[in-house]
CSV table of N, CA, C and O and ligand atoms in Angstrom, one decimal:
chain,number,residue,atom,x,y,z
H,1,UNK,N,20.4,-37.4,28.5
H,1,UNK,CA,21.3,-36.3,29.0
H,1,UNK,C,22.3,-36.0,27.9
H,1,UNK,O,23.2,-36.8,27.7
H,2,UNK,N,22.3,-34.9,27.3
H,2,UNK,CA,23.0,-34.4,26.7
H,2,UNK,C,25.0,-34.6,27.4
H,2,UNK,O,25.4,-34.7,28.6
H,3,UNK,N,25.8,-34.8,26.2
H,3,UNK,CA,27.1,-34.7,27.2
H,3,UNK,C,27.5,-33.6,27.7
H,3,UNK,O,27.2,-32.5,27.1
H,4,UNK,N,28.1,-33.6,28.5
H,4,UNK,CA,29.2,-32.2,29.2
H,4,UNK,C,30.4,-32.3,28.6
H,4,UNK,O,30.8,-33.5,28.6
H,5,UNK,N,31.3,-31.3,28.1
H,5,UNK,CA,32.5,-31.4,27.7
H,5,UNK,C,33.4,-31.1,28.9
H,5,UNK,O,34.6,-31.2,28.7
H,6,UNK,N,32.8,-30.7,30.1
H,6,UNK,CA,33.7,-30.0,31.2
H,6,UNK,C,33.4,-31.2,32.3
H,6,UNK,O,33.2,-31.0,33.5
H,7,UNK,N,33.3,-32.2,31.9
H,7,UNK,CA,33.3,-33.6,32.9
H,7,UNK,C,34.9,-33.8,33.1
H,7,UNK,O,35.8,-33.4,32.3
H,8,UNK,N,35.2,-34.6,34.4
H,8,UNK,CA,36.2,-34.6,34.5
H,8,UNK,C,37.4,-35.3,33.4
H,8,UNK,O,38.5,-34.8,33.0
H,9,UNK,N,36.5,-36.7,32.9
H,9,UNK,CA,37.3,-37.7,32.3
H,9,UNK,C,37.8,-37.1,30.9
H,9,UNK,O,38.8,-37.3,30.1
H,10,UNK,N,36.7,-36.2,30.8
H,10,UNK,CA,36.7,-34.6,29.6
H,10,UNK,C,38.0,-33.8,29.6
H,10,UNK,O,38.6,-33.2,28.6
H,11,UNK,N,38.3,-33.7,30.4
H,11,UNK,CA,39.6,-32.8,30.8
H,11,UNK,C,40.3,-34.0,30.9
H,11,UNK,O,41.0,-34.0,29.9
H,12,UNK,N,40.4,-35.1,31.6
H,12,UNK,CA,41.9,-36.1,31.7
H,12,UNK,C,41.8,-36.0,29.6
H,12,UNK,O,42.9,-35.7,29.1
H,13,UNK,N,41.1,-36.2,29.0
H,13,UNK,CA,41.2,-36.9,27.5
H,13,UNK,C,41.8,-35.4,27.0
H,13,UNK,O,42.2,-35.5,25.8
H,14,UNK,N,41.9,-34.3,27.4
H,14,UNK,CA,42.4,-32.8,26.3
H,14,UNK,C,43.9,-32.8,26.9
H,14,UNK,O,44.9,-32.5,26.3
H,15,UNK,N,43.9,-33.2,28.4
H,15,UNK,CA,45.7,-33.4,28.7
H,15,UNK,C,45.5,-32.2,30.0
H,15,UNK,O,46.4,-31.6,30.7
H,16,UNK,N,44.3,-32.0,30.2
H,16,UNK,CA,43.7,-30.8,31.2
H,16,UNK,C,44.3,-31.2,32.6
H,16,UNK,O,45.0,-30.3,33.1
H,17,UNK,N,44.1,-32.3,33.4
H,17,UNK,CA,43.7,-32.6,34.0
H,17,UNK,C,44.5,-34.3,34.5
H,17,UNK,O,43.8,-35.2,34.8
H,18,UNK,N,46.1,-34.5,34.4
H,18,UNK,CA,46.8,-35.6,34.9
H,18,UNK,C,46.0,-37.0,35.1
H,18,UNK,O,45.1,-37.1,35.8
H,19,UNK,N,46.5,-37.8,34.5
H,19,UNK,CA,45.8,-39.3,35.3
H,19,UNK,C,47.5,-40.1,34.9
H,19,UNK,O,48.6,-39.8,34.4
H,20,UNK,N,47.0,-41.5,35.7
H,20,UNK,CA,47.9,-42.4,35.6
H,20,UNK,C,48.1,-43.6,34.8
H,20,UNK,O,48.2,-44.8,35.3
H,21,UNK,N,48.1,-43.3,33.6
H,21,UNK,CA,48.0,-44.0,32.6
H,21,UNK,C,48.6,-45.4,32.7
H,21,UNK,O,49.6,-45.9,33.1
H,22,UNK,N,47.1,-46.0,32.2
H,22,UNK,CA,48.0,-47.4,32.2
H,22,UNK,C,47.9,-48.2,30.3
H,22,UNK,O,48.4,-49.3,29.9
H,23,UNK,N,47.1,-47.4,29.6
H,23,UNK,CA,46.8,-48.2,28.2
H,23,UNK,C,46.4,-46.9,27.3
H,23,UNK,O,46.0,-45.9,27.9
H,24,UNK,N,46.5,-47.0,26.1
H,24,UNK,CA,46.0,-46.0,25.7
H,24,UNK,C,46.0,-46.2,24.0
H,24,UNK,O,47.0,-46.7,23.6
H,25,UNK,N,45.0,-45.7,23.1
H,25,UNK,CA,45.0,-46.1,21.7
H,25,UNK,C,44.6,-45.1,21.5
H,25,UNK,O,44.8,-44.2,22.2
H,26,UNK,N,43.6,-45.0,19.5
H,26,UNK,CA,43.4,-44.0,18.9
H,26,UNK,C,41.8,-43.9,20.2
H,26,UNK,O,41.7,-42.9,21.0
H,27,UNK,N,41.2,-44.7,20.1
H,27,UNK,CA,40.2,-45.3,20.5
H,27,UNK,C,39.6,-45.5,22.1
H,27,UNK,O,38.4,-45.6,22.3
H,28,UNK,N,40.8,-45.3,23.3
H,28,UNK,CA,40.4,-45.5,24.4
H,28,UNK,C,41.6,-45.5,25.2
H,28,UNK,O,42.7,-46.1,24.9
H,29,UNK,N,41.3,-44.8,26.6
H,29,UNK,CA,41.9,-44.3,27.6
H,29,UNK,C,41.9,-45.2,28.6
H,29,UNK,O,40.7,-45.3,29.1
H,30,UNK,N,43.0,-46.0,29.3
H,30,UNK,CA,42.5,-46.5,30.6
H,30,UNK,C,43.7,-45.7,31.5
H,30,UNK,O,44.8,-45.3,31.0
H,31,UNK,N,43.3,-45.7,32.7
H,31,UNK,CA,43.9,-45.1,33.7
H,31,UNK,C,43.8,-45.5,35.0
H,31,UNK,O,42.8,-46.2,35.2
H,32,UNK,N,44.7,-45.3,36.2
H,32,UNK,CA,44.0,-45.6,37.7
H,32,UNK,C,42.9,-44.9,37.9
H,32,UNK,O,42.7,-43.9,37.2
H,33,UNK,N,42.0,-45.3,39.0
H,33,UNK,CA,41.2,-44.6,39.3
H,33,UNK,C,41.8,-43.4,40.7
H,33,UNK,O,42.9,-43.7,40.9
H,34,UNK,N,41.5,-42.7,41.3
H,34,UNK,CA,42.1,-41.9,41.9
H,34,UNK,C,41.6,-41.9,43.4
H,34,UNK,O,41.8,-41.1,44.3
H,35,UNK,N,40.8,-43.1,43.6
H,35,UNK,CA,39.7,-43.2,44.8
H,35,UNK,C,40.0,-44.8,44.6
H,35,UNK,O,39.0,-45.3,44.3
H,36,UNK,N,41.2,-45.8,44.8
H,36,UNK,CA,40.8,-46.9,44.6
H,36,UNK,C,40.1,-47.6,45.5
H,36,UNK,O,40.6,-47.5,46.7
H,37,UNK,N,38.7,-48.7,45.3
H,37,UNK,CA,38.4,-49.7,45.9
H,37,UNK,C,38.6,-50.6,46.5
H,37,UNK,O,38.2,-51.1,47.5
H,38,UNK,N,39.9,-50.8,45.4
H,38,UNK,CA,40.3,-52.4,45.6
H,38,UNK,C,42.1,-52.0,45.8
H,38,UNK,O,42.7,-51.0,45.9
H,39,UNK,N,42.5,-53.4,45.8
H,39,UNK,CA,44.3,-53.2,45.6
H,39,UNK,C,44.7,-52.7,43.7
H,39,UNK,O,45.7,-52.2,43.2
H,40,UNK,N,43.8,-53.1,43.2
H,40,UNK,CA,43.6,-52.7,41.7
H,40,UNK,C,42.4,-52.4,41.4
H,40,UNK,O,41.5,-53.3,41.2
H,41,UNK,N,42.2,-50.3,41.2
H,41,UNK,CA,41.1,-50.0,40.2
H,41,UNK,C,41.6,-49.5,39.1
H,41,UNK,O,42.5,-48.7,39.1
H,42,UNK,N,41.1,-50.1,38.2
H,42,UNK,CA,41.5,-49.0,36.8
H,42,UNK,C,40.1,-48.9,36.2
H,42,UNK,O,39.1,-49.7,36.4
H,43,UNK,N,40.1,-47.5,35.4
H,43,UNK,CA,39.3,-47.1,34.8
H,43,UNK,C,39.5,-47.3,33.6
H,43,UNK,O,40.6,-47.4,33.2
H,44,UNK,N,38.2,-47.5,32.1
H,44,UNK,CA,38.6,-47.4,30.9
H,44,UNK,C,37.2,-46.6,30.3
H,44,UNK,O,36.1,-46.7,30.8
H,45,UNK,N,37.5,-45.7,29.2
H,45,UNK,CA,37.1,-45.1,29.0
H,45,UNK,C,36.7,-44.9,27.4
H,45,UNK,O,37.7,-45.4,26.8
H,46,UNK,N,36.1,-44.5,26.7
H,46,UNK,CA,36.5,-44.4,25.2
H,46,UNK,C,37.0,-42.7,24.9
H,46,UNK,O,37.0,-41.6,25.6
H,47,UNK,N,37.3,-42.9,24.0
H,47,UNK,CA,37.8,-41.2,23.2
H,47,UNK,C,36.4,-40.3,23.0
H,47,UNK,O,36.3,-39.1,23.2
H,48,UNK,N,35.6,-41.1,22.7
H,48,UNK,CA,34.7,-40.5,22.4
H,48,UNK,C,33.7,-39.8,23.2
H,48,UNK,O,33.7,-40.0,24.4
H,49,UNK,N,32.8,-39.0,22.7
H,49,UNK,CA,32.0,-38.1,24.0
H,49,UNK,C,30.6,-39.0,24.2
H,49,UNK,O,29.7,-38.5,23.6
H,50,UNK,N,30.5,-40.0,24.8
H,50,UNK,CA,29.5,-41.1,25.5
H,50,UNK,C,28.9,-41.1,26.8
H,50,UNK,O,29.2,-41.9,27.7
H,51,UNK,N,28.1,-40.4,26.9
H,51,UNK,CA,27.7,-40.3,28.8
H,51,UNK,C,28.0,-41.2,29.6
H,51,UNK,O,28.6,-41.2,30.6
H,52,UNK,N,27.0,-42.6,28.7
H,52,UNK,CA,27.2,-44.2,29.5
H,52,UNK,C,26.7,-44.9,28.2
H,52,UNK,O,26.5,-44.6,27.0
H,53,UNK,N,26.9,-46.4,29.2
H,53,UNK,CA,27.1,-47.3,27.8
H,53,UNK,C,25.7,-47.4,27.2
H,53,UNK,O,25.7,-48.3,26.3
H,54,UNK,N,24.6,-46.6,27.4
H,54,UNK,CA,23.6,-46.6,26.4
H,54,UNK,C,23.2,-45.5,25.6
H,54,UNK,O,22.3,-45.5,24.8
H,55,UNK,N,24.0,-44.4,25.8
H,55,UNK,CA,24.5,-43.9,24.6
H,55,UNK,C,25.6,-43.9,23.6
H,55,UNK,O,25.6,-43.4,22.5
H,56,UNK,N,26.8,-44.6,24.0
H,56,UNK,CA,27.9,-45.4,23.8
H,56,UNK,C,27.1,-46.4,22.6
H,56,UNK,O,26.9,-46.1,21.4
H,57,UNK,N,26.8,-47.2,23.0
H,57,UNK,CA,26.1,-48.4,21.8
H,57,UNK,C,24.7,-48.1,21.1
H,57,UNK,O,23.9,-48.9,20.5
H,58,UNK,N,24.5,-46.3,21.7
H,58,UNK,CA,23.4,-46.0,19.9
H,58,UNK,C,24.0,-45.1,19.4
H,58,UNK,O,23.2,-44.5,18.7
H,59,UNK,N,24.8,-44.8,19.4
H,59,UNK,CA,25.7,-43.5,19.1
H,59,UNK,C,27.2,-44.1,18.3
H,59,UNK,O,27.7,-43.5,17.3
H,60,UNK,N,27.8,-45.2,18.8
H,60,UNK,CA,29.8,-44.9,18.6
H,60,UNK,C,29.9,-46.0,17.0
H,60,UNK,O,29.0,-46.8,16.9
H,61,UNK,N,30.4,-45.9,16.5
H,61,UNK,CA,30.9,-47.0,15.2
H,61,UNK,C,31.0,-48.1,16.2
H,61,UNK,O,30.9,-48.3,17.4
H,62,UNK,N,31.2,-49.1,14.9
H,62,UNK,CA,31.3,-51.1,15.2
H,62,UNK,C,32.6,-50.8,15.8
H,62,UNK,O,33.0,-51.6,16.7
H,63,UNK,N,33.3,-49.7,15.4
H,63,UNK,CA,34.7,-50.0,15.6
H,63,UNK,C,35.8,-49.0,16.8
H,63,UNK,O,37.0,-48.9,17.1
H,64,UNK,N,34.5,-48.5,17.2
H,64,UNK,CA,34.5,-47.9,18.8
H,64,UNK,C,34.3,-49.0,19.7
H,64,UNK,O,35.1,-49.5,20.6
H,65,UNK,N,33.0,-49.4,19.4
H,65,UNK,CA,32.6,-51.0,20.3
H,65,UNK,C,33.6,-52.0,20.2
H,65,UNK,O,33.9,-52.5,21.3
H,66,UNK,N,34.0,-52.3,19.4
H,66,UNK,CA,34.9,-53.3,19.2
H,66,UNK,C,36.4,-53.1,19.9
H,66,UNK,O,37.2,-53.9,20.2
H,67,UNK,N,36.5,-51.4,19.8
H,67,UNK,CA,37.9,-51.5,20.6
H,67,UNK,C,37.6,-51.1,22.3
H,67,UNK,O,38.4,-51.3,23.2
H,68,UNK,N,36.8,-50.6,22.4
H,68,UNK,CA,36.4,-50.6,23.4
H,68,UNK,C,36.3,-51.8,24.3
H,68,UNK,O,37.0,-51.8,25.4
H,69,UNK,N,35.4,-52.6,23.9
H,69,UNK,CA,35.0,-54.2,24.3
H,69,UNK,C,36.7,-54.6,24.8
H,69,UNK,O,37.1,-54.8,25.9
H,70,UNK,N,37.8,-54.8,23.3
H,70,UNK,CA,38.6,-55.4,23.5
H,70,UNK,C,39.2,-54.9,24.8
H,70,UNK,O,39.4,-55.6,25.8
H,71,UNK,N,39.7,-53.5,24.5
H,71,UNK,CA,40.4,-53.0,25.8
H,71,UNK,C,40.1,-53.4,27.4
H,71,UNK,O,40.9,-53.4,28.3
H,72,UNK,N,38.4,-53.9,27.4
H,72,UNK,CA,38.3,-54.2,28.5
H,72,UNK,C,39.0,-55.7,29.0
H,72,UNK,O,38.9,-56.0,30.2
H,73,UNK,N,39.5,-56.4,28.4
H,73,UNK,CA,39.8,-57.5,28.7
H,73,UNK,C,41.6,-57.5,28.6
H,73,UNK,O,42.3,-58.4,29.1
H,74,UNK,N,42.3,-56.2,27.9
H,74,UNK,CA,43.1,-56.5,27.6
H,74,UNK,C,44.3,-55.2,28.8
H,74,UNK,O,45.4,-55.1,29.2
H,75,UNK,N,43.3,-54.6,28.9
H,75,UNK,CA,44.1,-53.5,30.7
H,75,UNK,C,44.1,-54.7,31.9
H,75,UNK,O,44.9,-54.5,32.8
H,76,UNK,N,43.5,-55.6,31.9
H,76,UNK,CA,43.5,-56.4,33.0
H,76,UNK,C,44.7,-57.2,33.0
H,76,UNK,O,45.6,-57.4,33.8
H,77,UNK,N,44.4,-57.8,31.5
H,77,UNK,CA,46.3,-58.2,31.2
H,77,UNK,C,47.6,-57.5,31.6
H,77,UNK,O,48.5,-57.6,32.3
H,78,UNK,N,47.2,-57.0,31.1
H,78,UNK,CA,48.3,-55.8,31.6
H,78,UNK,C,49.0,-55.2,32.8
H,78,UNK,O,50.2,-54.9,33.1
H,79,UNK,N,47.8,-55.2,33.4
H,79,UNK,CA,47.6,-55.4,34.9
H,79,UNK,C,47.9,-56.4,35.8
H,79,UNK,O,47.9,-56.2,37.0
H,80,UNK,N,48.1,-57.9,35.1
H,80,UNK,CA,48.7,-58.7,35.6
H,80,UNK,C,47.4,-59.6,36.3
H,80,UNK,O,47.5,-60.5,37.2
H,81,UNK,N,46.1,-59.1,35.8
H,81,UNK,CA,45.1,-59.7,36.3
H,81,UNK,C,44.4,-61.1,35.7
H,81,UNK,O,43.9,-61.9,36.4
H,82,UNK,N,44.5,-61.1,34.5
H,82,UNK,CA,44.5,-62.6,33.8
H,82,UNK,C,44.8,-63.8,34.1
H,82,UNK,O,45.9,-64.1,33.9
H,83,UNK,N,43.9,-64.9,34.7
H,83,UNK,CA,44.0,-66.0,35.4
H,83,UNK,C,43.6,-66.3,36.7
H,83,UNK,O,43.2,-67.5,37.1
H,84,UNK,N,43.6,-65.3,37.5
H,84,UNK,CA,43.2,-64.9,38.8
H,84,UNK,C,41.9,-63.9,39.0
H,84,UNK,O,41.3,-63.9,40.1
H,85,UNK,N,41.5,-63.1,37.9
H,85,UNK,CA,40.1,-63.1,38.1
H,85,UNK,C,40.1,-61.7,38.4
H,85,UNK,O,40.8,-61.1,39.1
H,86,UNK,N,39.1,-61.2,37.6
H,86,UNK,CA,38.7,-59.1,38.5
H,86,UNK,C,37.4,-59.3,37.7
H,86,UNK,O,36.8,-60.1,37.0
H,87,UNK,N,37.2,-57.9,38.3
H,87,UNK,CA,35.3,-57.6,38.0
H,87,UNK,C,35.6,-56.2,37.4
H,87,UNK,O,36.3,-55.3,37.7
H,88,UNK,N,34.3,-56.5,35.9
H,88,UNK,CA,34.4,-55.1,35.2
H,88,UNK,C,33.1,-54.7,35.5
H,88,UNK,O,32.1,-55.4,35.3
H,89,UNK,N,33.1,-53.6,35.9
H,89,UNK,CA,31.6,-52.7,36.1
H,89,UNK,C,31.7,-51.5,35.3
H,89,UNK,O,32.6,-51.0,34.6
H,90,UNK,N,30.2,-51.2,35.4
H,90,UNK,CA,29.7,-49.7,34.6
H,90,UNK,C,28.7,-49.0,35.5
H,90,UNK,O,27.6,-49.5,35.5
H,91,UNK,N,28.7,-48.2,36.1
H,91,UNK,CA,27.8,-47.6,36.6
H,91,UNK,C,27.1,-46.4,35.4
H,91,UNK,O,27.7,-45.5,34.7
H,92,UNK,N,25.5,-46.9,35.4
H,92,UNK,CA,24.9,-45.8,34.6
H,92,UNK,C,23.8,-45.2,35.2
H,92,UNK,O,23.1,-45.8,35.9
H,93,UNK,N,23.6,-43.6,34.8
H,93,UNK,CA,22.5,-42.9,35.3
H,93,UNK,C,22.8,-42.7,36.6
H,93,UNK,O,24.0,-42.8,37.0
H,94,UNK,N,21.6,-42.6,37.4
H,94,UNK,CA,21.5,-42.1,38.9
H,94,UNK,C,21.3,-43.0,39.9
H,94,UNK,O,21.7,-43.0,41.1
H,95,UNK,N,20.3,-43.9,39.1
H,95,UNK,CA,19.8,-45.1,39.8
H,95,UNK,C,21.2,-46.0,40.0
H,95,UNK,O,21.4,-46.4,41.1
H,96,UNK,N,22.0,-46.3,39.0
H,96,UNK,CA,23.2,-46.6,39.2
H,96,UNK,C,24.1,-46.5,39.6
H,96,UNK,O,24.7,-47.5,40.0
H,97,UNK,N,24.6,-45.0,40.0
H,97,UNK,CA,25.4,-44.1,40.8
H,97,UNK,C,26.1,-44.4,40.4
H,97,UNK,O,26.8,-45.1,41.0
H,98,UNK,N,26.4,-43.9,39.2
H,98,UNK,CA,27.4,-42.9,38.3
H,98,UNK,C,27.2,-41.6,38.7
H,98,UNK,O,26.2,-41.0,39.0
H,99,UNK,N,28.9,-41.0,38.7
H,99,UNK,CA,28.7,-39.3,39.3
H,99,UNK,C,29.5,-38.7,38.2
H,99,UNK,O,29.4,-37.5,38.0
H,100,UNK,N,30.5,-39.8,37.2
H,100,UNK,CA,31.1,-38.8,36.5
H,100,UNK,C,30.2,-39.5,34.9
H,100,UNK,O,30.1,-40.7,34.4
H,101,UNK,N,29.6,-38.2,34.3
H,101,UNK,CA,28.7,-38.2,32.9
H,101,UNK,C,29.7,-38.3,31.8
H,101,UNK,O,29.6,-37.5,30.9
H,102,UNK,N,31.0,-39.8,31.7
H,102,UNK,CA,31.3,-39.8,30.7
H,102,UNK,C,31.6,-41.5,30.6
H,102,UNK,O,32.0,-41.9,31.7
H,103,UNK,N,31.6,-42.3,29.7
H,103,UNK,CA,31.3,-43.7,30.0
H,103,UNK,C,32.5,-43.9,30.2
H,103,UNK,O,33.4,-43.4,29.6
H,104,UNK,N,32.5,-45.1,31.5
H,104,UNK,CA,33.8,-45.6,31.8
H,104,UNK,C,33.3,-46.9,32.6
H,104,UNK,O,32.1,-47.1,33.0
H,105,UNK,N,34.2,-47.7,32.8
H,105,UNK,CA,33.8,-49.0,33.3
H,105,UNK,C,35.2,-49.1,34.0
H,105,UNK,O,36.3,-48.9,33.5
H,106,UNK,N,34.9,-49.7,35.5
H,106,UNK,CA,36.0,-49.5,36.4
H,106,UNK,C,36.4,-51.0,36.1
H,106,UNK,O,35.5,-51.9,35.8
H,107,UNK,N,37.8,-51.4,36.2
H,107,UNK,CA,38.5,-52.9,37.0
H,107,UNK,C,38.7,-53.2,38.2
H,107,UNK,O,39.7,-52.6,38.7
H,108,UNK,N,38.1,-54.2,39.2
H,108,UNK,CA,38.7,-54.0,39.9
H,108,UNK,C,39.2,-55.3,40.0
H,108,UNK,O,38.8,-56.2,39.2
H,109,UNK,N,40.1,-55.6,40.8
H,109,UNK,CA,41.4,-56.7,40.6
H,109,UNK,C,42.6,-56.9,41.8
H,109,UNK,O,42.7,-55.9,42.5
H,110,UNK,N,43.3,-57.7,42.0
H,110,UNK,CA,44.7,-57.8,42.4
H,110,UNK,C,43.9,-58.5,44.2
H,110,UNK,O,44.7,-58.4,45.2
H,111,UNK,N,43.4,-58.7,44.3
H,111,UNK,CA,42.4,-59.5,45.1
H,111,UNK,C,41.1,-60.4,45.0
H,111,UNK,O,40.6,-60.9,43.9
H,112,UNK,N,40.6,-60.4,46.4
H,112,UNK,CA,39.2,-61.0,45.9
H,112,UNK,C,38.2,-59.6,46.2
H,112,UNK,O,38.2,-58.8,47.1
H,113,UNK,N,37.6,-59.7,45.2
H,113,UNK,CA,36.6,-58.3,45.2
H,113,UNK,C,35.6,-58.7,45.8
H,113,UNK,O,34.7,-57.8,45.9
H,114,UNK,N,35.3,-59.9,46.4
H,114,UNK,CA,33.8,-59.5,47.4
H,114,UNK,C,32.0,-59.9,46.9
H,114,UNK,O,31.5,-60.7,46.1
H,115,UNK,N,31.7,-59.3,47.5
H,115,UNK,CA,30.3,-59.4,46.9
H,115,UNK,C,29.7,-58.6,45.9
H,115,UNK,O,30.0,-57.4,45.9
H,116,UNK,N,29.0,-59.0,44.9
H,116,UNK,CA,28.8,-58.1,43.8
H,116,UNK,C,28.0,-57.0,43.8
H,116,UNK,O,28.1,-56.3,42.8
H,117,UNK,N,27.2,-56.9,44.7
H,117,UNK,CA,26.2,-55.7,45.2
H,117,UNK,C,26.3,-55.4,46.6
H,117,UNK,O,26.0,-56.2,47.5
H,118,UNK,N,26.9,-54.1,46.9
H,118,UNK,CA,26.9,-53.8,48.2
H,118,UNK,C,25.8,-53.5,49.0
H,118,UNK,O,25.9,-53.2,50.2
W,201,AMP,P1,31.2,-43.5,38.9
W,201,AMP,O1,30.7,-43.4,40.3
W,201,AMP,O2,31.0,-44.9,38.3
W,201,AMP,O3,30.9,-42.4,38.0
W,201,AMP,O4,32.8,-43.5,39.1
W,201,AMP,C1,33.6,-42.4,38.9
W,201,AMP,C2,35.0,-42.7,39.3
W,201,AMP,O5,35.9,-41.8,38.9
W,201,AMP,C3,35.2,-42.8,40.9
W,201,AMP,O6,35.6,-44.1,41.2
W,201,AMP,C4,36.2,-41.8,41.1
W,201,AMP,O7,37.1,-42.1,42.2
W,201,AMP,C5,36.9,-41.6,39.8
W,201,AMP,N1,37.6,-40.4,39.5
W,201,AMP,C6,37.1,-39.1,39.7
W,201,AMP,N2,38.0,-38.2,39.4
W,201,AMP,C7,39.1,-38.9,38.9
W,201,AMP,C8,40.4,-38.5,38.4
W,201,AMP,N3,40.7,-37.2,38.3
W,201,AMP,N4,41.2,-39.4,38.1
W,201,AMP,C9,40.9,-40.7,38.2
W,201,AMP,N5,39.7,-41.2,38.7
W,201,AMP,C10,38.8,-40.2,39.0
């Protein structure tokens, strides 16, 4: 799948389109989610234009992945989630049920999240 530049997470990254920032680098965007699941969703995302994470890791530099990766461990911090536990997900493709075509991997946190497959 080619990317879309008029995806939503496409517009939060040009300033189009408001989110609720919670981290942010040269490298990657995290934000609330605007539908949360849990008592804590956050979203993280990279800068870059990545559909999902398997064009993300044939496509981004070592040093996209690398900040990317980190951020995922380090919005939870932040979030006050460290020591108590949250779940990082990715939804990819269809089969996956991903709806928005730009890579992002949700947090979810500040409870117990449950069972891992609904
Ligand atoms: P997915 O189904 O994995 O593609 O997840 C897309 C997520 O993006 C959902 O959890 C939505 O609630 C969330 N979302 C959609 N639009 C926005 C937005 N404008 N700001 C924050 N989160 C959004």
């Amino acid at each position: 799948m080619s990317y879309d530049k008029n995806n939503i997470f496409a517009k939060i990254l040009r300033g189009e389109i408001p989110c609720k920032k919670i981290f942010e680098n040269d490298y990657v965007l995290s934000f609330h989610d605007i539908n949360p699941q849990k008592k804590i969703h956050a979203l993280v995302i990279p800068k870059g234009e990545y559909v999902d994470l398997d064009d993300f890791n044939k496509k981004a530099s070592d040093k996209e992945i690398i900040e990317f990766h980190k951020a995922l461990s380090h919005v939870p911090s932040l979030l006050g989630a460290t020591g108590k536990g949250y779940r990082v997900l990715s939804n990819i493709g269809s089969d996956g049920g991903q709806e928005v075509p730009h890579l992002h991997f949700h947090i979810f946190a500040g409870e117990k999240i449950g069972k891992m497959v609904i």
